[in-house]
Short mmCIF file of N, CA, C and O in Angstrom, two decimals:
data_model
loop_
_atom_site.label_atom_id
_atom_site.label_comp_id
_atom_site.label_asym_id
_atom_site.label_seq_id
_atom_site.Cartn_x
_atom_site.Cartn_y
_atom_site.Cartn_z
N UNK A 44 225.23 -8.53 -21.17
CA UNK A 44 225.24 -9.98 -21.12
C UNK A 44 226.57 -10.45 -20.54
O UNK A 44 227.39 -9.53 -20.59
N UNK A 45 226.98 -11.40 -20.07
CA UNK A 45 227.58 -12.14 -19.05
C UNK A 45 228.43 -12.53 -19.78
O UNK A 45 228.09 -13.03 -20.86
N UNK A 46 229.92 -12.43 -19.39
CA UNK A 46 230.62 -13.53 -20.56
C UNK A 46 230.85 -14.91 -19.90
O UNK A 46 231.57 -14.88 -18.90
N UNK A 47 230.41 -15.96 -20.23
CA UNK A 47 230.18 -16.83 -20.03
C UNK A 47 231.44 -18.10 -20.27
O UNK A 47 231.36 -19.27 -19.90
N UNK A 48 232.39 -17.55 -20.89
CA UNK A 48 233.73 -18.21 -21.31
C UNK A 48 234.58 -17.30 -21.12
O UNK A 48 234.36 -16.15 -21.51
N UNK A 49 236.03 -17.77 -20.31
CA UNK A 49 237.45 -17.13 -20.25
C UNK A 49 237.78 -18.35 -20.34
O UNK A 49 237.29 -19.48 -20.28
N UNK A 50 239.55 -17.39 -20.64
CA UNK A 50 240.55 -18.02 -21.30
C UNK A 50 241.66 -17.82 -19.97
O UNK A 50 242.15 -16.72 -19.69
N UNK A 51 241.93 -18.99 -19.29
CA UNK A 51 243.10 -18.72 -18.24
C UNK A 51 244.29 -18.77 -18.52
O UNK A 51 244.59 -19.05 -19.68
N UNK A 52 245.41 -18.51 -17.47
CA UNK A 52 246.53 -17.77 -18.00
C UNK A 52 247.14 -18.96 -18.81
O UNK A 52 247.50 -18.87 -19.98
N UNK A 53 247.21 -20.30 -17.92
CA UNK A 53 247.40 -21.51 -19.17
C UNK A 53 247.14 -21.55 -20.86
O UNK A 53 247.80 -22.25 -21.63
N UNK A 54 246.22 -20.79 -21.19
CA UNK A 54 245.46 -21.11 -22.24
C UNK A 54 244.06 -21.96 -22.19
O UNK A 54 243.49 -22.30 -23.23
N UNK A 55 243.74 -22.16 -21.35
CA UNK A 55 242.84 -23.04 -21.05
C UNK A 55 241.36 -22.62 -21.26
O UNK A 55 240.76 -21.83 -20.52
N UNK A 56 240.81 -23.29 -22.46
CA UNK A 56 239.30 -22.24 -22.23
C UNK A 56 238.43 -22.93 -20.98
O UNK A 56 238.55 -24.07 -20.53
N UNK A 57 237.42 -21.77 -20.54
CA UNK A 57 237.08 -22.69 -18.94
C UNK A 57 235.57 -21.81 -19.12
O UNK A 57 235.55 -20.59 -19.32
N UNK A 58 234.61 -22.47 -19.03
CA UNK A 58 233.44 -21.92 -18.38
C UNK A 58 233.33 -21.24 -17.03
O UNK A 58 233.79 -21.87 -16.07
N UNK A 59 232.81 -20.12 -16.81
CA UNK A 59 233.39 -19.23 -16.00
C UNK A 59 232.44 -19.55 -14.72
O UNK A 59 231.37 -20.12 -14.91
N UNK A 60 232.88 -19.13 -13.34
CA UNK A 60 232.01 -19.96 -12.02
C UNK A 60 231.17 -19.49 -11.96
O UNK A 60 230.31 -20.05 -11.28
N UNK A 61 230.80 -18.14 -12.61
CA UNK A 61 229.28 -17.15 -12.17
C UNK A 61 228.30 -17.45 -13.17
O UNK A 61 227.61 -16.53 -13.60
N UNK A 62 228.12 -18.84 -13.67
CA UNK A 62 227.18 -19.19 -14.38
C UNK A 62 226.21 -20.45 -13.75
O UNK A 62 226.57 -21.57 -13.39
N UNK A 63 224.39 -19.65 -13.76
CA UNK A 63 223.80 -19.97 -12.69
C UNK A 63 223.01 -21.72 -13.41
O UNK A 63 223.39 -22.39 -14.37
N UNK A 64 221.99 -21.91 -12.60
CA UNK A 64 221.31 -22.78 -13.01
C UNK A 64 220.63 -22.70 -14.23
O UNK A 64 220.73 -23.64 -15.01
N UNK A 65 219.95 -21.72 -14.52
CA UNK A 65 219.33 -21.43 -15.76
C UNK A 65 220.55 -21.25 -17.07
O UNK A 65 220.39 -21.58 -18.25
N UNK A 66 221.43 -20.81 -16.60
CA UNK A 66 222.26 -20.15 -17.44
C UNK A 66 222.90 -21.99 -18.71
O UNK A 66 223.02 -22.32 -19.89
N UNK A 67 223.07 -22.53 -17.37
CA UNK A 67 223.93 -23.94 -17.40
C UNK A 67 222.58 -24.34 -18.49
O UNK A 67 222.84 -24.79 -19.61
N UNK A 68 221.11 -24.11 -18.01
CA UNK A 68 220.42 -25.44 -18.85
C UNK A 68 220.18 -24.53 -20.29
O UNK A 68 219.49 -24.97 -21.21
N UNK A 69 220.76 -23.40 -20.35
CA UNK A 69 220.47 -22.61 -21.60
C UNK A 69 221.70 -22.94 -22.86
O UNK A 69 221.55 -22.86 -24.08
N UNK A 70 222.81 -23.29 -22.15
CA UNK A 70 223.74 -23.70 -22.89
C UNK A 70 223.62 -25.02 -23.30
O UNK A 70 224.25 -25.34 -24.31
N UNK A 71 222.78 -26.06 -22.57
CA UNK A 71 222.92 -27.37 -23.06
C UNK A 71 221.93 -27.17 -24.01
O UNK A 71 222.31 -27.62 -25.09
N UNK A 72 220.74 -26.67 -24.07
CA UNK A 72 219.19 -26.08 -24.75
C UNK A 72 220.31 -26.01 -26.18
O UNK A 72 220.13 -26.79 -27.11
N UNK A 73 221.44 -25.00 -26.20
CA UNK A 73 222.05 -24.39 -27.37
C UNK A 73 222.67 -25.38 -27.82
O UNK A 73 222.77 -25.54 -29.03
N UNK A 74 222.99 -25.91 -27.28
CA UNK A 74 224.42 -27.22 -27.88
C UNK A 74 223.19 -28.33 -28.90
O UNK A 74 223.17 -28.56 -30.11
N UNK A 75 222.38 -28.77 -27.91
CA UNK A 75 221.28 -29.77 -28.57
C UNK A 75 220.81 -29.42 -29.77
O UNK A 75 221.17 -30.06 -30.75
N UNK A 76 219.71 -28.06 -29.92
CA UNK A 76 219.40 -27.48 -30.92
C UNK A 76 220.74 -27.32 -31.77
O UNK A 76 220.57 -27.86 -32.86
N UNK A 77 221.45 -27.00 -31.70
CA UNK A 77 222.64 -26.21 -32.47
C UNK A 77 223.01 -27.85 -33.14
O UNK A 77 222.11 -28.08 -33.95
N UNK A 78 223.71 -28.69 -33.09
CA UNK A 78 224.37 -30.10 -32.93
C UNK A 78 223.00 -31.16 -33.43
O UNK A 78 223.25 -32.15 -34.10
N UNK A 79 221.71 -30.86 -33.06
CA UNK A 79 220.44 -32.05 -32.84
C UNK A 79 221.04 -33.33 -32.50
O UNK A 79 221.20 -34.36 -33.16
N UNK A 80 221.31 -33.00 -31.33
CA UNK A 80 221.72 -33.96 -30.49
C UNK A 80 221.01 -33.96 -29.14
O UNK A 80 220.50 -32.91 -28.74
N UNK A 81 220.94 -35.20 -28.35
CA UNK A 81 220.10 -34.75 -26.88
C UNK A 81 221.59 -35.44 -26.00
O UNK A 81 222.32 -36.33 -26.42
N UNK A 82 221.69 -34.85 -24.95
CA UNK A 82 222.88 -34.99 -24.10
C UNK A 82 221.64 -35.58 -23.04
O UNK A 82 220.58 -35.13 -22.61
N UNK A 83 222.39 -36.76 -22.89
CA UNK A 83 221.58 -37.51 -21.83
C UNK A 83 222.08 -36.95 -20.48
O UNK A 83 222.95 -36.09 -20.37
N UNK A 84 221.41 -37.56 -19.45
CA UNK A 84 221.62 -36.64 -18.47
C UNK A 84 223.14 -37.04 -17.85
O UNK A 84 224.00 -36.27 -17.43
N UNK A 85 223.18 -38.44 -17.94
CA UNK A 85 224.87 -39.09 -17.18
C UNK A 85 225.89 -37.80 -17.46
O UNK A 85 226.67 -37.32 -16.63
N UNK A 86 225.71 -37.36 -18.79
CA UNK A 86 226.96 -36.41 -18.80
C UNK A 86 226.83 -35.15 -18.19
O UNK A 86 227.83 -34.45 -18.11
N UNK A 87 225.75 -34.75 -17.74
CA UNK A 87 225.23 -33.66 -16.89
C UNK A 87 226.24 -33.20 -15.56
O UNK A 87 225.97 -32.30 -14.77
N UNK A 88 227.08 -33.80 -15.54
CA UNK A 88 227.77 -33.49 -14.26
C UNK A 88 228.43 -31.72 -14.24
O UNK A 88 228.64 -31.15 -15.31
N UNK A 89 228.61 -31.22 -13.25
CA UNK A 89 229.39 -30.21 -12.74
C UNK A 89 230.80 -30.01 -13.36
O UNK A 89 231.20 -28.89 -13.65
N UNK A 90 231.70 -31.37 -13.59
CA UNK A 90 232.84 -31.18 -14.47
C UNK A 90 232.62 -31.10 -15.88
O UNK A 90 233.56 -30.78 -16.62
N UNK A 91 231.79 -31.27 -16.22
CA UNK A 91 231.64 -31.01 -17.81
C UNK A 91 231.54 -29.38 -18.05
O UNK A 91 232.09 -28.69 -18.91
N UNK A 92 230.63 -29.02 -16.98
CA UNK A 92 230.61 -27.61 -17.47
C UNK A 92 232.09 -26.75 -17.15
O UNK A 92 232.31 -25.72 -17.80
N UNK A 93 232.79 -27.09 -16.45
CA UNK A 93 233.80 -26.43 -15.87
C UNK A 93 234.84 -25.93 -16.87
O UNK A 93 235.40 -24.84 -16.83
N UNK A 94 235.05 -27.14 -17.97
CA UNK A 94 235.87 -27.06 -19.05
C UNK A 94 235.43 -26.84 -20.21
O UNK A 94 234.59 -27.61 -20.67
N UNK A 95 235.79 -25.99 -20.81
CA UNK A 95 235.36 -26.41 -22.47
C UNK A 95 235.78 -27.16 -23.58
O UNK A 95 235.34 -27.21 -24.73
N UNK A 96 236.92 -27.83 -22.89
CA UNK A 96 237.62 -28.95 -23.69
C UNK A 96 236.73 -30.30 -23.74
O UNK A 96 236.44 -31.06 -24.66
N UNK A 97 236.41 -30.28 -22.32
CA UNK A 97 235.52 -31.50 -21.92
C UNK A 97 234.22 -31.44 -22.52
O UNK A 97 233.59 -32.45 -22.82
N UNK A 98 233.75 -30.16 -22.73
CA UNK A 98 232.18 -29.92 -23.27
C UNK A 98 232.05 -30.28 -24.65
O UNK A 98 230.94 -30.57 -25.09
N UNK A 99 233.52 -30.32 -25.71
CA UNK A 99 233.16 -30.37 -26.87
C UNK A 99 233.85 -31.63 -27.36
O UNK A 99 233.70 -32.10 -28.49
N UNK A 100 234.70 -32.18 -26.29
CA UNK A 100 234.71 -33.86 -26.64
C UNK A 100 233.67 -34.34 -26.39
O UNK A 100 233.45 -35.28 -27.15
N UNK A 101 232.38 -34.06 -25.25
CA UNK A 101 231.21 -34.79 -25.10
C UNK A 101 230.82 -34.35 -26.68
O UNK A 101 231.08 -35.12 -27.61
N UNK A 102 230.21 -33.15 -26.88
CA UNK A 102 229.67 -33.12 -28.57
C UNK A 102 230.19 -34.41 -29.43
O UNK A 102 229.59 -35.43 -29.77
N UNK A 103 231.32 -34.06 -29.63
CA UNK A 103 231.88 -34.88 -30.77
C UNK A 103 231.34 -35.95 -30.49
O UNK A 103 230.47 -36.28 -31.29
N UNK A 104 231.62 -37.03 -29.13
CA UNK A 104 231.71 -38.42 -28.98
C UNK A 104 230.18 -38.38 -29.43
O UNK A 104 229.84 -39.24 -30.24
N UNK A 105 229.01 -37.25 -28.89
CA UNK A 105 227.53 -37.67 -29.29
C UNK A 105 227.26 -37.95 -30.80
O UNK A 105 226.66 -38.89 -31.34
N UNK A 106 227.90 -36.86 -31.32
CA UNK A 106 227.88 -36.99 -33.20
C UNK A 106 228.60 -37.77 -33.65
O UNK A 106 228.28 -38.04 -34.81
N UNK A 107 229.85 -38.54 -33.12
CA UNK A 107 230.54 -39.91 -33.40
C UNK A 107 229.09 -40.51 -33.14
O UNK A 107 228.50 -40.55 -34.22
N UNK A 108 228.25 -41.02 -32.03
CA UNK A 108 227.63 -42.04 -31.81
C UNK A 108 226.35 -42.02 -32.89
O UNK A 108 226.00 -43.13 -33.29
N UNK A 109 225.81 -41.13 -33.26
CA UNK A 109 225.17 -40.87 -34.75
C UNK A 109 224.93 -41.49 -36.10
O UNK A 109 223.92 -41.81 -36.72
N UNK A 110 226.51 -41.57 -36.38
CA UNK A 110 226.98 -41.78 -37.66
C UNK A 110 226.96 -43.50 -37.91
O UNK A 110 227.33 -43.97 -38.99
#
């Protein structure tokens, strides 16, 4: 299996570039189920996946909007 997250020399966690189309809608599939949350599509962009800082302030702000 693929590792799908590194850690760059910054410290920076980063979703890694060799992750394909399927791969991308399998992780949002996980986040939703995982969270029961639905990520509308606006946040769907290309920079969200790039970072994982960015991926789990979107979470939060969805489960802020919840409560």
């Amino acid at each position: 299996e693929a590792n799908l997250i590194e850690r760059r020399e910054d410290n920076k966690v980063i979703l890694c570039n060799d992750i394909d189309s399927i791969q991308v809608i399998s992780i949002i599939v996980e986040i939703e189920e995982k969270f029961q949350i639905e990520i509308p599509d606006t946040y769907l962009s290309a920079n969200i996946m790039e970072d994982f800082d960015r991926l789990v302030d979107m979470v939060e702000e969805l489960l802020a909007e919840q409560k």
